[in-house]
PDB file of C-alpha atoms in Angstrom:
ATOM      1  CA  UNK F 103     -67.533 -67.872  35.504  1.00 35.00           C
ATOM      2  CA  UNK F 104     -64.836 -69.854  33.761  1.00 37.00           C
ATOM      3  CA  UNK F 105     -64.599 -73.583  34.379  1.00 34.00           C
ATOM      4  CA  UNK F 106     -60.870 -72.989  34.979  1.00 35.00           C
ATOM      5  CA  UNK F 107     -61.596 -70.384  37.639  1.00 38.00           C
ATOM      6  CA  UNK F 108     -59.778 -71.997  40.558  1.00 36.00           C
ATOM      7  CA  UNK F 109     -56.859 -74.218  39.586  1.00 35.00           C
ATOM      8  CA  UNK F 110     -55.438 -75.188  42.975  1.00 36.00           C
ATOM      9  CA  UNK F 111     -57.428 -77.197  45.514  1.00 39.00           C
ATOM     10  CA  UNK F 112     -56.215 -78.134  48.972  1.00 44.00           C
ATOM     11  CA  UNK F 113     -52.575 -77.944  47.916  1.00 43.00           C
ATOM     12  CA  UNK F 114     -50.451 -79.825  50.446  1.00 44.00           C
ATOM     13  CA  UNK F 115     -47.291 -77.726  50.653  1.00 40.00           C
ATOM     14  CA  UNK F 116     -45.482 -80.311  52.770  1.00 41.00           C
ATOM     15  CA  UNK F 117     -46.128 -83.334  50.554  1.00 43.00           C
ATOM     16  CA  UNK F 118     -46.427 -81.327  47.315  1.00 42.00           C
ATOM     17  CA  UNK F 119     -49.700 -83.024  46.364  1.00 54.00           C
ATOM     18  CA  UNK F 120     -53.160 -82.026  45.303  1.00 68.00           C
ATOM     19  CA  UNK F 121     -56.172 -83.594  46.957  1.00 80.00           C
ATOM     20  CA  UNK F 122     -58.033 -86.150  44.836  1.00 86.00           C
ATOM     21  CA  UNK F 123     -61.046 -86.117  47.157  1.00 91.00           C
ATOM     22  CA  UNK F 124     -63.980 -84.460  45.353  1.00 91.00           C
ATOM     23  CA  UNK F 125     -65.575 -83.436  48.653  1.00 91.00           C
ATOM     24  CA  UNK F 126     -62.398 -81.568  49.590  1.00 92.00           C
ATOM     25  CA  UNK F 127     -62.103 -80.049  46.121  1.00 94.00           C
ATOM     26  CA  UNK F 128     -65.735 -78.957  46.269  1.00 94.00           C
ATOM     27  CA  UNK F 129     -65.285 -77.369  49.702  1.00 94.00           C
ATOM     28  CA  UNK F 130     -62.218 -75.494  48.499  1.00 94.00           C
ATOM     29  CA  UNK F 131     -64.140 -74.196  45.507  1.00 95.00           C
ATOM     30  CA  UNK F 132     -66.979 -72.913  47.670  1.00 96.00           C
ATOM     31  CA  UNK F 133     -64.471 -71.163  49.912  1.00 96.00           C
ATOM     32  CA  UNK F 134     -62.688 -69.540  46.950  1.00 96.00           C
ATOM     33  CA  UNK F 135     -65.794 -67.500  46.091  1.00 97.00           C
ATOM     34  CA  UNK F 136     -66.189 -64.115  47.806  1.00 98.00           C
ATOM     35  CA  UNK F 137     -69.102 -61.652  47.982  1.00 97.00           C
ATOM     36  CA  UNK F 138     -69.454 -57.913  47.696  1.00 97.00           C
ATOM     37  CA  UNK F 139     -72.130 -56.160  49.783  1.00 98.00           C
ATOM     38  CA  UNK F 140     -74.906 -53.906  48.481  1.00 98.00           C
ATOM     39  CA  UNK F 141     -76.804 -51.990  51.167  1.00 97.00           C
ATOM     40  CA  UNK F 142     -78.263 -48.935  49.406  1.00 98.00           C
ATOM     41  CA  UNK F 143     -81.977 -49.393  48.541  1.00 96.00           C
ATOM     42  CA  UNK F 144     -81.975 -52.915  49.996  1.00 96.00           C
ATOM     43  CA  UNK F 145     -85.086 -54.291  51.712  1.00 97.00           C
ATOM     44  CA  UNK F 146     -86.034 -57.260  53.857  1.00 98.00           C
ATOM     45  CA  UNK F 147     -85.895 -60.301  51.544  1.00 98.00           C
ATOM     46  CA  UNK F 148     -88.227 -63.187  50.828  1.00 98.00           C
ATOM     47  CA  UNK F 149     -86.873 -66.720  50.429  1.00 98.00           C
ATOM     48  CA  UNK F 150     -90.067 -68.161  48.927  1.00 98.00           C
ATOM     49  CA  UNK F 151     -89.607 -70.320  45.837  1.00 98.00           C
ATOM     50  CA  UNK F 152     -92.104 -71.363  43.172  1.00 98.00           C
ATOM     51  CA  UNK F 153     -91.430 -74.663  41.443  1.00 98.00           C
ATOM     52  CA  UNK F 154     -93.740 -76.203  38.832  1.00 97.00           C
ATOM     53  CA  UNK F 155     -96.718 -74.266  40.116  1.00 96.00           C
ATOM     54  CA  UNK F 156     -96.137 -74.866  43.825  1.00 97.00           C
ATOM     55  CA  UNK F 157     -94.744 -72.402  46.352  1.00 98.00           C
ATOM     56  CA  UNK F 158     -92.247 -73.335  49.053  1.00 98.00           C
ATOM     57  CA  UNK F 159     -90.823 -71.337  51.956  1.00 98.00           C
ATOM     58  CA  UNK F 160     -87.202 -71.950  51.032  1.00 98.00           C
ATOM     59  CA  UNK F 161     -84.895 -72.980  48.179  1.00 98.00           C
ATOM     60  CA  UNK F 162     -83.105 -75.282  50.657  1.00 98.00           C
ATOM     61  CA  UNK F 163     -84.333 -78.793  49.841  1.00 98.00           C
ATOM     62  CA  UNK F 164     -83.510 -82.179  51.288  1.00 96.00           C
ATOM     63  CA  UNK F 165     -81.359 -84.513  49.192  1.00 94.00           C
ATOM     64  CA  UNK F 166     -82.445 -87.841  47.718  1.00 94.00           C
ATOM     65  CA  UNK F 167     -81.071 -89.957  50.561  1.00 90.00           C
ATOM     66  CA  UNK F 168     -81.844 -93.635  51.104  1.00 87.00           C
ATOM     67  CA  UNK F 169     -81.826 -96.207  53.889  1.00 81.00           C
ATOM     68  CA  UNK F 170     -81.999 -93.915  56.922  1.00 80.00           C
ATOM     69  CA  UNK F 171     -83.374 -96.653  59.194  1.00 68.00           C
ATOM     70  CA  UNK F 172     -80.063 -96.716  61.086  1.00 68.00           C
ATOM     71  CA  UNK F 173     -80.273 -93.026  61.973  1.00 71.00           C
ATOM     72  CA  UNK F 174     -83.787 -93.015  63.447  1.00 70.00           C
ATOM     73  CA  UNK F 175     -86.779 -95.298  63.640  1.00 79.00           C
ATOM     74  CA  UNK F 176     -88.467 -95.044  60.236  1.00 85.00           C
ATOM     75  CA  UNK F 177     -85.756 -92.518  59.387  1.00 88.00           C
ATOM     76  CA  UNK F 178     -86.997 -91.787  55.873  1.00 91.00           C
ATOM     77  CA  UNK F 179     -90.387 -90.681  57.187  1.00 93.00           C
ATOM     78  CA  UNK F 180     -88.744 -88.621  59.948  1.00 92.00           C
ATOM     79  CA  UNK F 181     -86.593 -86.955  57.283  1.00 92.00           C
ATOM     80  CA  UNK F 182     -89.723 -86.156  55.262  1.00 95.00           C
ATOM     81  CA  UNK F 183     -91.562 -84.760  58.299  1.00 95.00           C
ATOM     82  CA  UNK F 184     -88.740 -82.271  58.783  1.00 94.00           C
ATOM     83  CA  UNK F 185     -88.981 -81.091  55.192  1.00 96.00           C
ATOM     84  CA  UNK F 186     -92.754 -80.703  55.488  1.00 97.00           C
ATOM     85  CA  UNK F 187     -92.397 -78.690  58.687  1.00 96.00           C
ATOM     86  CA  UNK F 188     -89.832 -76.386  57.053  1.00 97.00           C
ATOM     87  CA  UNK F 189     -91.986 -75.867  53.955  1.00 98.00           C
ATOM     88  CA  UNK F 190     -89.265 -77.377  51.768  1.00 98.00           C
ATOM     89  CA  UNK F 191     -89.178 -79.669  48.752  1.00 98.00           C
ATOM     90  CA  UNK F 192     -88.392 -83.231  49.816  1.00 98.00           C
ATOM     91  CA  UNK F 193     -86.393 -85.674  47.683  1.00 97.00           C
ATOM     92  CA  UNK F 194     -86.636 -89.433  48.182  1.00 96.00           C
ATOM     93  CA  UNK F 195     -83.954 -91.918  47.180  1.00 95.00           C
ATOM     94  CA  UNK F 196     -83.935 -95.697  46.904  1.00 94.00           C
ATOM     95  CA  UNK F 197     -86.434 -97.647  48.980  1.00 93.00           C
ATOM     96  CA  UNK F 198     -89.390 -99.966  49.083  1.00 94.00           C
ATOM     97  CA  UNK F 199     -92.830 -98.899  47.874  1.00 96.00           C
ATOM     98  CA  UNK F 200     -94.229 -99.011  51.408  1.00 96.00           C
ATOM     99  CA  UNK F 201     -91.529 -96.652  52.612  1.00 95.00           C
ATOM    100  CA  UNK F 202     -92.386 -94.104  49.916  1.00 97.00           C
ATOM    101  CA  UNK F 203     -96.027 -94.345  50.945  1.00 97.00           C
ATOM    102  CA  UNK F 204     -95.101 -93.507  54.549  1.00 96.00           C
ATOM    103  CA  UNK F 205     -92.953 -90.606  53.315  1.00 96.00           C
ATOM    104  CA  UNK F 206     -95.742 -89.098  51.215  1.00 97.00           C
ATOM    105  CA  UNK F 207     -98.207 -89.565  54.079  1.00 97.00           C
ATOM    106  CA  UNK F 208     -96.197 -87.043  56.131  1.00 97.00           C
ATOM    107  CA  UNK F 209     -97.429 -84.291  53.830  1.00 97.00           C
ATOM    108  CA  UNK F 210     -93.985 -83.552  52.416  1.00 98.00           C
ATOM    109  CA  UNK F 211     -94.175 -82.469  48.769  1.00 98.00           C
ATOM    110  CA  UNK F 212     -91.864 -85.113  47.401  1.00 98.00           C
ATOM    111  CA  UNK F 213     -89.737 -85.916  44.361  1.00 98.00           C
ATOM    112  CA  UNK F 214     -88.924 -89.601  43.913  1.00 98.00           C
ATOM    113  CA  UNK F 215     -85.540 -90.499  42.413  1.00 98.00           C
ATOM    114  CA  UNK F 216     -85.266 -93.977  40.902  1.00 98.00           C
ATOM    115  CA  UNK F 217     -82.091 -95.976  40.284  1.00 97.00           C
ATOM    116  CA  UNK F 218     -81.187 -96.931  36.676  1.00 97.00           C
ATOM    117  CA  UNK F 219     -82.424-100.499  37.008  1.00 97.00           C
ATOM    118  CA  UNK F 220     -81.283-102.879  34.288  1.00 97.00           C
ATOM    119  CA  UNK F 221     -84.893-103.930  33.776  1.00 97.00           C
ATOM    120  CA  UNK F 222     -86.762-100.877  32.518  1.00 98.00           C
ATOM    121  CA  UNK F 223     -90.020-102.496  33.555  1.00 98.00           C
ATOM    122  CA  UNK F 224     -89.009-101.825  37.153  1.00 98.00           C
ATOM    123  CA  UNK F 225     -88.252 -98.194  36.305  1.00 98.00           C
ATOM    124  CA  UNK F 226     -91.689 -97.746  34.716  1.00 98.00           C
ATOM    125  CA  UNK F 227     -93.333 -99.499  37.658  1.00 98.00           C
ATOM    126  CA  UNK F 228     -91.644 -97.215  40.165  1.00 98.00           C
ATOM    127  CA  UNK F 229     -92.542 -94.137  38.135  1.00 98.00           C
ATOM    128  CA  UNK F 230     -96.190 -95.209  38.080  1.00 98.00           C
ATOM    129  CA  UNK F 231     -96.207 -95.941  41.808  1.00 98.00           C
ATOM    130  CA  UNK F 232     -94.570 -92.623  42.746  1.00 98.00           C
ATOM    131  CA  UNK F 233     -96.995 -90.597  40.640  1.00 98.00           C
ATOM    132  CA  UNK F 234     -99.959 -92.547  42.018  1.00 98.00           C
ATOM    133  CA  UNK F 235     -98.811 -91.741  45.553  1.00 97.00           C
ATOM    134  CA  UNK F 236     -98.743 -88.022  44.783  1.00 97.00           C
ATOM    135  CA  UNK F 237     -95.075 -87.250  44.111  1.00 98.00           C
ATOM    136  CA  UNK F 238     -95.122 -84.004  42.138  1.00 98.00           C
ATOM    137  CA  UNK F 239     -91.995 -84.973  40.181  1.00 98.00           C
ATOM    138  CA  UNK F 240     -89.920 -88.089  39.589  1.00 98.00           C
ATOM    139  CA  UNK F 241     -86.468 -88.741  38.219  1.00 98.00           C
ATOM    140  CA  UNK F 242     -83.463 -90.987  37.831  1.00 98.00           C
ATOM    141  CA  UNK F 243     -80.078 -91.215  39.550  1.00 96.00           C
ATOM    142  CA  UNK F 244     -78.036 -91.948  36.408  1.00 93.00           C
ATOM    143  CA  UNK F 245     -74.583 -92.047  38.002  1.00 89.00           C
ATOM    144  CA  UNK F 246     -75.150 -95.496  39.519  1.00 89.00           C
ATOM    145  CA  UNK F 247     -74.873 -97.171  36.120  1.00 92.00           C
ATOM    146  CA  UNK F 248     -71.274 -98.409  36.492  1.00 93.00           C
ATOM    147  CA  UNK F 249     -69.090 -99.681  39.318  1.00 92.00           C
ATOM    148  CA  UNK F 250     -65.495 -98.616  39.956  1.00 90.00           C
ATOM    149  CA  UNK F 251     -64.058-101.694  38.203  1.00 93.00           C
ATOM    150  CA  UNK F 252     -65.417-100.984  34.732  1.00 93.00           C
ATOM    151  CA  UNK F 253     -68.501-103.172  35.046  1.00 95.00           C
ATOM    152  CA  UNK F 254     -72.162-102.487  35.540  1.00 95.00           C
ATOM    153  CA  UNK F 255     -73.203-101.420  39.014  1.00 94.00           C
ATOM    154  CA  UNK F 256     -75.163-103.559  41.419  1.00 95.00           C
ATOM    155  CA  UNK F 257     -76.948-101.788  44.272  1.00 93.00           C
ATOM    156  CA  UNK F 258     -78.107-104.015  47.142  1.00 90.00           C
ATOM    157  CA  UNK F 259     -78.311-106.953  44.754  1.00 93.00           C
ATOM    158  CA  UNK F 260     -80.207-105.045  42.068  1.00 95.00           C
ATOM    159  CA  UNK F 261     -78.468-104.826  38.667  1.00 96.00           C
ATOM    160  CA  UNK F 262     -78.063-101.394  37.088  1.00 96.00           C
ATOM    161  CA  UNK F 263     -77.404-100.223  33.516  1.00 97.00           C
ATOM    162  CA  UNK F 264     -76.664 -96.897  31.795  1.00 97.00           C
ATOM    163  CA  UNK F 265     -79.591 -95.299  29.992  1.00 98.00           C
ATOM    164  CA  UNK F 266     -79.708 -93.825  26.506  1.00 98.00           C
ATOM    165  CA  UNK F 267     -81.282 -90.540  25.494  1.00 98.00           C
ATOM    166  CA  UNK F 268     -84.062 -92.553  23.836  1.00 98.00           C
ATOM    167  CA  UNK F 269     -84.767 -94.417  27.081  1.00 98.00           C
ATOM    168  CA  UNK F 270     -84.872 -91.156  29.025  1.00 98.00           C
ATOM    169  CA  UNK F 271     -87.467 -89.874  26.538  1.00 98.00           C
ATOM    170  CA  UNK F 272     -89.622 -92.906  27.292  1.00 98.00           C
ATOM    171  CA  UNK F 273     -89.360 -92.287  31.042  1.00 98.00           C
ATOM    172  CA  UNK F 274     -90.255 -88.615  30.554  1.00 98.00           C
ATOM    173  CA  UNK F 275     -93.313 -89.538  28.514  1.00 98.00           C
ATOM    174  CA  UNK F 276     -94.418 -92.207  30.994  1.00 98.00           C
ATOM    175  CA  UNK F 277     -94.140 -89.918  34.013  1.00 98.00           C
ATOM    176  CA  UNK F 278     -96.728 -87.292  33.137  1.00 97.00           C
ATOM    177  CA  UNK F 279     -95.107 -85.084  35.809  1.00 98.00           C
ATOM    178  CA  UNK F 280     -91.751 -83.260  35.672  1.00 98.00           C
ATOM    179  CA  UNK F 281     -88.897 -85.742  35.164  1.00 98.00           C
ATOM    180  CA  UNK F 282     -85.441 -84.971  36.566  1.00 98.00           C
ATOM    181  CA  UNK F 283     -82.026 -86.512  35.986  1.00 98.00           C
ATOM    182  CA  UNK F 284     -79.707 -86.526  38.994  1.00 97.00           C
ATOM    183  CA  UNK F 285     -75.944 -86.878  38.617  1.00 96.00           C
ATOM    184  CA  UNK F 286     -75.279 -84.476  35.729  1.00 97.00           C
ATOM    185  CA  UNK F 287     -71.749 -83.066  35.754  1.00 97.00           C
ATOM    186  CA  UNK F 288     -71.174 -81.974  32.156  1.00 97.00           C
ATOM    187  CA  UNK F 289     -72.859 -79.773  29.546  1.00 98.00           C
ATOM    188  CA  UNK F 290     -72.818 -82.798  27.224  1.00 98.00           C
ATOM    189  CA  UNK F 291     -75.053 -84.872  29.500  1.00 98.00           C
ATOM    190  CA  UNK F 292     -77.151 -81.792  30.244  1.00 98.00           C
ATOM    191  CA  UNK F 293     -77.870 -81.285  26.544  1.00 98.00           C
ATOM    192  CA  UNK F 294     -79.006 -84.906  26.266  1.00 98.00           C
ATOM    193  CA  UNK F 295     -81.326 -84.440  29.242  1.00 98.00           C
ATOM    194  CA  UNK F 296     -82.858 -81.411  27.549  1.00 98.00           C
ATOM    195  CA  UNK F 297     -83.188 -83.354  24.283  1.00 98.00           C
ATOM    196  CA  UNK F 298     -85.033 -86.104  26.166  1.00 98.00           C
ATOM    197  CA  UNK F 299     -87.522 -83.559  27.498  1.00 98.00           C
ATOM    198  CA  UNK F 300     -86.381 -83.546  31.115  1.00 98.00           C
ATOM    199  CA  UNK F 301     -87.879 -80.739  33.176  1.00 98.00           C
ATOM    200  CA  UNK F 302     -84.916 -80.528  35.541  1.00 98.00           C
ATOM    201  CA  UNK F 303     -81.526 -81.893  36.445  1.00 98.00           C
ATOM    202  CA  UNK F 304     -79.332 -82.071  39.521  1.00 98.00           C
ATOM    203  CA  UNK F 305     -75.701 -81.059  39.101  1.00 98.00           C
ATOM    204  CA  UNK F 306     -73.876 -83.505  41.350  1.00 96.00           C
ATOM    205  CA  UNK F 307     -70.831 -85.755  41.711  1.00 94.00           C
ATOM    206  CA  UNK F 308     -72.667 -87.950  44.229  1.00 89.00           C
ATOM    207  CA  UNK F 309     -70.266 -86.975  47.021  1.00 82.00           C
ATOM    208  CA  UNK F 310     -67.171 -88.078  45.189  1.00 84.00           C
ATOM    209  CA  UNK F 311     -68.157 -91.143  43.206  1.00 87.00           C
ATOM    210  CA  UNK F 312     -65.199 -90.397  40.892  1.00 91.00           C
ATOM    211  CA  UNK F 313     -61.912 -88.960  42.177  1.00 91.00           C
ATOM    212  CA  UNK F 314     -60.962 -85.494  40.907  1.00 93.00           C
ATOM    213  CA  UNK F 315     -64.567 -84.790  39.916  1.00 94.00           C
ATOM    214  CA  UNK F 316     -65.136 -81.175  38.997  1.00 95.00           C
ATOM    215  CA  UNK F 317     -66.992 -79.239  41.724  1.00 96.00           C
ATOM    216  CA  UNK F 318     -70.666 -79.054  40.735  1.00 97.00           C
ATOM    217  CA  UNK F 319     -70.739 -75.300  41.277  1.00 97.00           C
ATOM    218  CA  UNK F 320     -67.776 -74.802  38.936  1.00 96.00           C
ATOM    219  CA  UNK F 321     -69.502 -76.439  35.953  1.00 97.00           C
ATOM    220  CA  UNK F 322     -73.064 -75.368  36.777  1.00 98.00           C
ATOM    221  CA  UNK F 323     -73.125 -72.154  34.736  1.00 97.00           C
ATOM    222  CA  UNK F 324     -71.971 -74.009  31.620  1.00 97.00           C
ATOM    223  CA  UNK F 325     -74.732 -76.558  32.222  1.00 98.00           C
ATOM    224  CA  UNK F 326     -77.341 -73.820  32.603  1.00 98.00           C
ATOM    225  CA  UNK F 327     -76.201 -72.315  29.318  1.00 97.00           C
ATOM    226  CA  UNK F 328     -76.398 -75.729  27.647  1.00 97.00           C
ATOM    227  CA  UNK F 329     -80.025 -76.445  28.616  1.00 97.00           C
ATOM    228  CA  UNK F 330     -81.597 -72.989  28.469  1.00 95.00           C
ATOM    229  CA  UNK F 331     -84.273 -71.450  30.691  1.00 95.00           C
ATOM    230  CA  UNK F 332     -86.906 -74.180  30.348  1.00 95.00           C
ATOM    231  CA  UNK F 333     -84.926 -76.756  32.367  1.00 98.00           C
ATOM    232  CA  UNK F 334     -84.683 -76.227  36.124  1.00 98.00           C
ATOM    233  CA  UNK F 335     -81.124 -76.735  37.374  1.00 98.00           C
ATOM    234  CA  UNK F 336     -80.587 -77.862  40.967  1.00 98.00           C
ATOM    235  CA  UNK F 337     -77.314 -78.612  42.715  1.00 98.00           C
ATOM    236  CA  UNK F 338     -76.021 -80.693  45.625  1.00 96.00           C
ATOM    237  CA  UNK F 339     -72.765 -81.898  47.232  1.00 94.00           C
ATOM    238  CA  UNK F 340     -71.066 -80.206  50.154  1.00 93.00           C
ATOM    239  CA  UNK F 341     -73.665 -77.493  50.837  1.00 95.00           C
ATOM    240  CA  UNK F 342     -73.461 -76.807  54.560  1.00 93.00           C
ATOM    241  CA  UNK F 343     -74.566 -73.214  55.215  1.00 96.00           C
ATOM    242  CA  UNK F 344     -76.758 -70.381  54.054  1.00 97.00           C
ATOM    243  CA  UNK F 345     -73.656 -68.839  52.505  1.00 98.00           C
ATOM    244  CA  UNK F 346     -73.116 -71.951  50.376  1.00 98.00           C
ATOM    245  CA  UNK F 347     -76.776 -71.796  49.361  1.00 98.00           C
ATOM    246  CA  UNK F 348     -76.446 -68.134  48.404  1.00 98.00           C
ATOM    247  CA  UNK F 349     -73.426 -68.777  46.188  1.00 98.00           C
ATOM    248  CA  UNK F 350     -75.259 -71.549  44.342  1.00 98.00           C
ATOM    249  CA  UNK F 351     -78.353 -69.419  43.789  1.00 98.00           C
ATOM    250  CA  UNK F 352     -76.355 -66.351  42.756  1.00 98.00           C
ATOM    251  CA  UNK F 353     -74.616 -68.416  40.083  1.00 98.00           C
ATOM    252  CA  UNK F 354     -77.891 -69.665  38.673  1.00 98.00           C
ATOM    253  CA  UNK F 355     -79.205 -72.686  40.603  1.00 98.00           C
ATOM    254  CA  UNK F 356     -82.968 -72.850  41.055  1.00 98.00           C
ATOM    255  CA  UNK F 357     -82.554 -74.516  44.460  1.00 98.00           C
ATOM    256  CA  UNK F 358     -80.105 -76.681  46.397  1.00 98.00           C
ATOM    257  CA  UNK F 359     -80.258 -80.094  48.044  1.00 96.00           C
ATOM    258  CA  UNK F 360     -78.666 -80.700  51.440  1.00 95.00           C
ATOM    259  CA  UNK F 361     -78.158 -84.271  52.589  1.00 86.00           C
ATOM    260  CA  UNK F 362     -75.372 -85.272  54.943  1.00 75.00           C
ATOM    261  CA  UNK F 363     -75.562 -81.962  56.760  1.00 75.00           C
ATOM    262  CA  UNK F 364     -79.121 -82.734  57.891  1.00 76.00           C
ATOM    263  CA  UNK F 365     -79.661 -85.339  60.581  1.00 67.00           C
ATOM    264  CA  UNK F 366     -83.175 -86.795  60.461  1.00 58.00           C
ATOM    265  CA  UNK F 367     -84.144 -85.518  63.917  1.00 63.00           C
ATOM    266  CA  UNK F 368     -83.022 -81.955  63.104  1.00 85.00           C
ATOM    267  CA  UNK F 369     -84.077 -81.500  59.480  1.00 92.00           C
ATOM    268  CA  UNK F 370     -86.615 -78.707  59.995  1.00 94.00           C
ATOM    269  CA  UNK F 371     -84.421 -76.806  62.449  1.00 94.00           C
ATOM    270  CA  UNK F 372     -81.366 -76.904  60.212  1.00 95.00           C
ATOM    271  CA  UNK F 373     -83.292 -75.986  57.058  1.00 96.00           C
ATOM    272  CA  UNK F 374     -84.797 -73.037  58.940  1.00 96.00           C
ATOM    273  CA  UNK F 375     -81.343 -71.989  60.149  1.00 96.00           C
ATOM    274  CA  UNK F 376     -79.814 -72.186  56.681  1.00 96.00           C
ATOM    275  CA  UNK F 377     -82.775 -70.293  55.226  1.00 98.00           C
ATOM    276  CA  UNK F 378     -82.329 -67.550  57.817  1.00 98.00           C
ATOM    277  CA  UNK F 379     -78.610 -67.385  57.001  1.00 98.00           C
ATOM    278  CA  UNK F 380     -79.525 -67.088  53.323  1.00 98.00           C
ATOM    279  CA  UNK F 381     -81.998 -64.272  54.055  1.00 98.00           C
ATOM    280  CA  UNK F 382     -79.353 -62.409  56.023  1.00 98.00           C
ATOM    281  CA  UNK F 383     -76.940 -62.513  53.108  1.00 98.00           C
ATOM    282  CA  UNK F 384     -79.679 -61.575  50.626  1.00 98.00           C
ATOM    283  CA  UNK F 385     -80.474 -58.458  52.690  1.00 98.00           C
ATOM    284  CA  UNK F 386     -76.822 -57.409  52.730  1.00 98.00           C
ATOM    285  CA  UNK F 387     -76.332 -57.901  48.997  1.00 98.00           C
ATOM    286  CA  UNK F 388     -79.450 -56.119  47.755  1.00 98.00           C
ATOM    287  CA  UNK F 389     -81.474 -59.209  46.804  1.00 98.00           C
ATOM    288  CA  UNK F 390     -85.177 -58.835  47.642  1.00 98.00           C
ATOM    289  CA  UNK F 391     -86.457 -62.097  46.107  1.00 98.00           C
ATOM    290  CA  UNK F 392     -84.753 -65.196  44.747  1.00 98.00           C
ATOM    291  CA  UNK F 393     -85.462 -64.104  41.174  1.00 97.00           C
ATOM    292  CA  UNK F 394     -83.219 -61.060  41.787  1.00 97.00           C
ATOM    293  CA  UNK F 395     -80.096 -63.150  42.413  1.00 98.00           C
ATOM    294  CA  UNK F 396     -77.145 -61.575  40.587  1.00 97.00           C
ATOM    295  CA  UNK F 397     -73.929 -63.456  39.727  1.00 97.00           C
ATOM    296  CA  UNK F 398     -71.929 -60.219  39.610  1.00 97.00           C
ATOM    297  CA  UNK F 399     -71.946 -60.153  43.425  1.00 97.00           C
ATOM    298  CA  UNK F 400     -69.564 -63.149  43.360  1.00 97.00           C
ATOM    299  CA  UNK F 401     -65.821 -62.647  43.073  1.00 97.00           C
ATOM    300  CA  UNK F 402     -63.123 -65.305  42.811  1.00 93.00           C
ATOM    301  CA  UNK F 403     -60.271 -65.274  45.274  1.00 89.00           C
ATOM    302  CA  UNK F 404     -57.001 -64.669  43.455  1.00 78.00           C
ATOM    303  CA  UNK F 405     -54.712 -63.707  46.310  1.00 69.00           C
TER     304      UNK F 405
END
């Protein structure tokens, strides 16, 4: 699919303006993609996914959220419990060591995402702690390196810095488990992740960190081509239904992360619902297992 596939997003005919909101642009892109059906010789599908030697019930994963204490008591652990109940991969964002320990204790198979701290000693420390706690993969949220005013970012008083390919290589080597970069939105960055030895990456614009960001799904196929089959490519931002999940998987994503659409108290229920929606679409498009996903079922709206 061409990166110029859909040129008009949320065009305001009254004010003659395009939307600059990446969440709106992303939603419009999802909605521009249509499916054909394939019933003959179809069977009941399986949504099971194997990732780095482990099997999960669904390709619908949680997102690497942080600071959910305002949504529920010990919200991060509640969030993790839902993922464990649904048989899903659980991603963990920024937080204290003790919070990660409570998350892992829920039984959720977790991936810890670390901010790009200015002091790499803190990055290495957090990698070591996450692996020691049993996280089966770790990674870095690279898009928090800069603020919107052209300076370095500061997250809750913690200074951040951009990381080089050489630094990423050091993190990969230190981890000893699959290392993932989150916040990739270009084939150029994807190639550098592959060069550094990353096992996976998350195609994401961090829910609109930069106005007019390209929809992750639009650029994802170019990113997959850039890194080759040995790097697992995940995607997030704006995924709100089993249909959205299907479109991502059909166009090449290994799995998807859902964040804002999941409330901590309803994580398992909503993941199960989205997985069932996905299975329903798989059955009606001739897809028996996730490995059979076929991008030719997708058509771009041009009317």
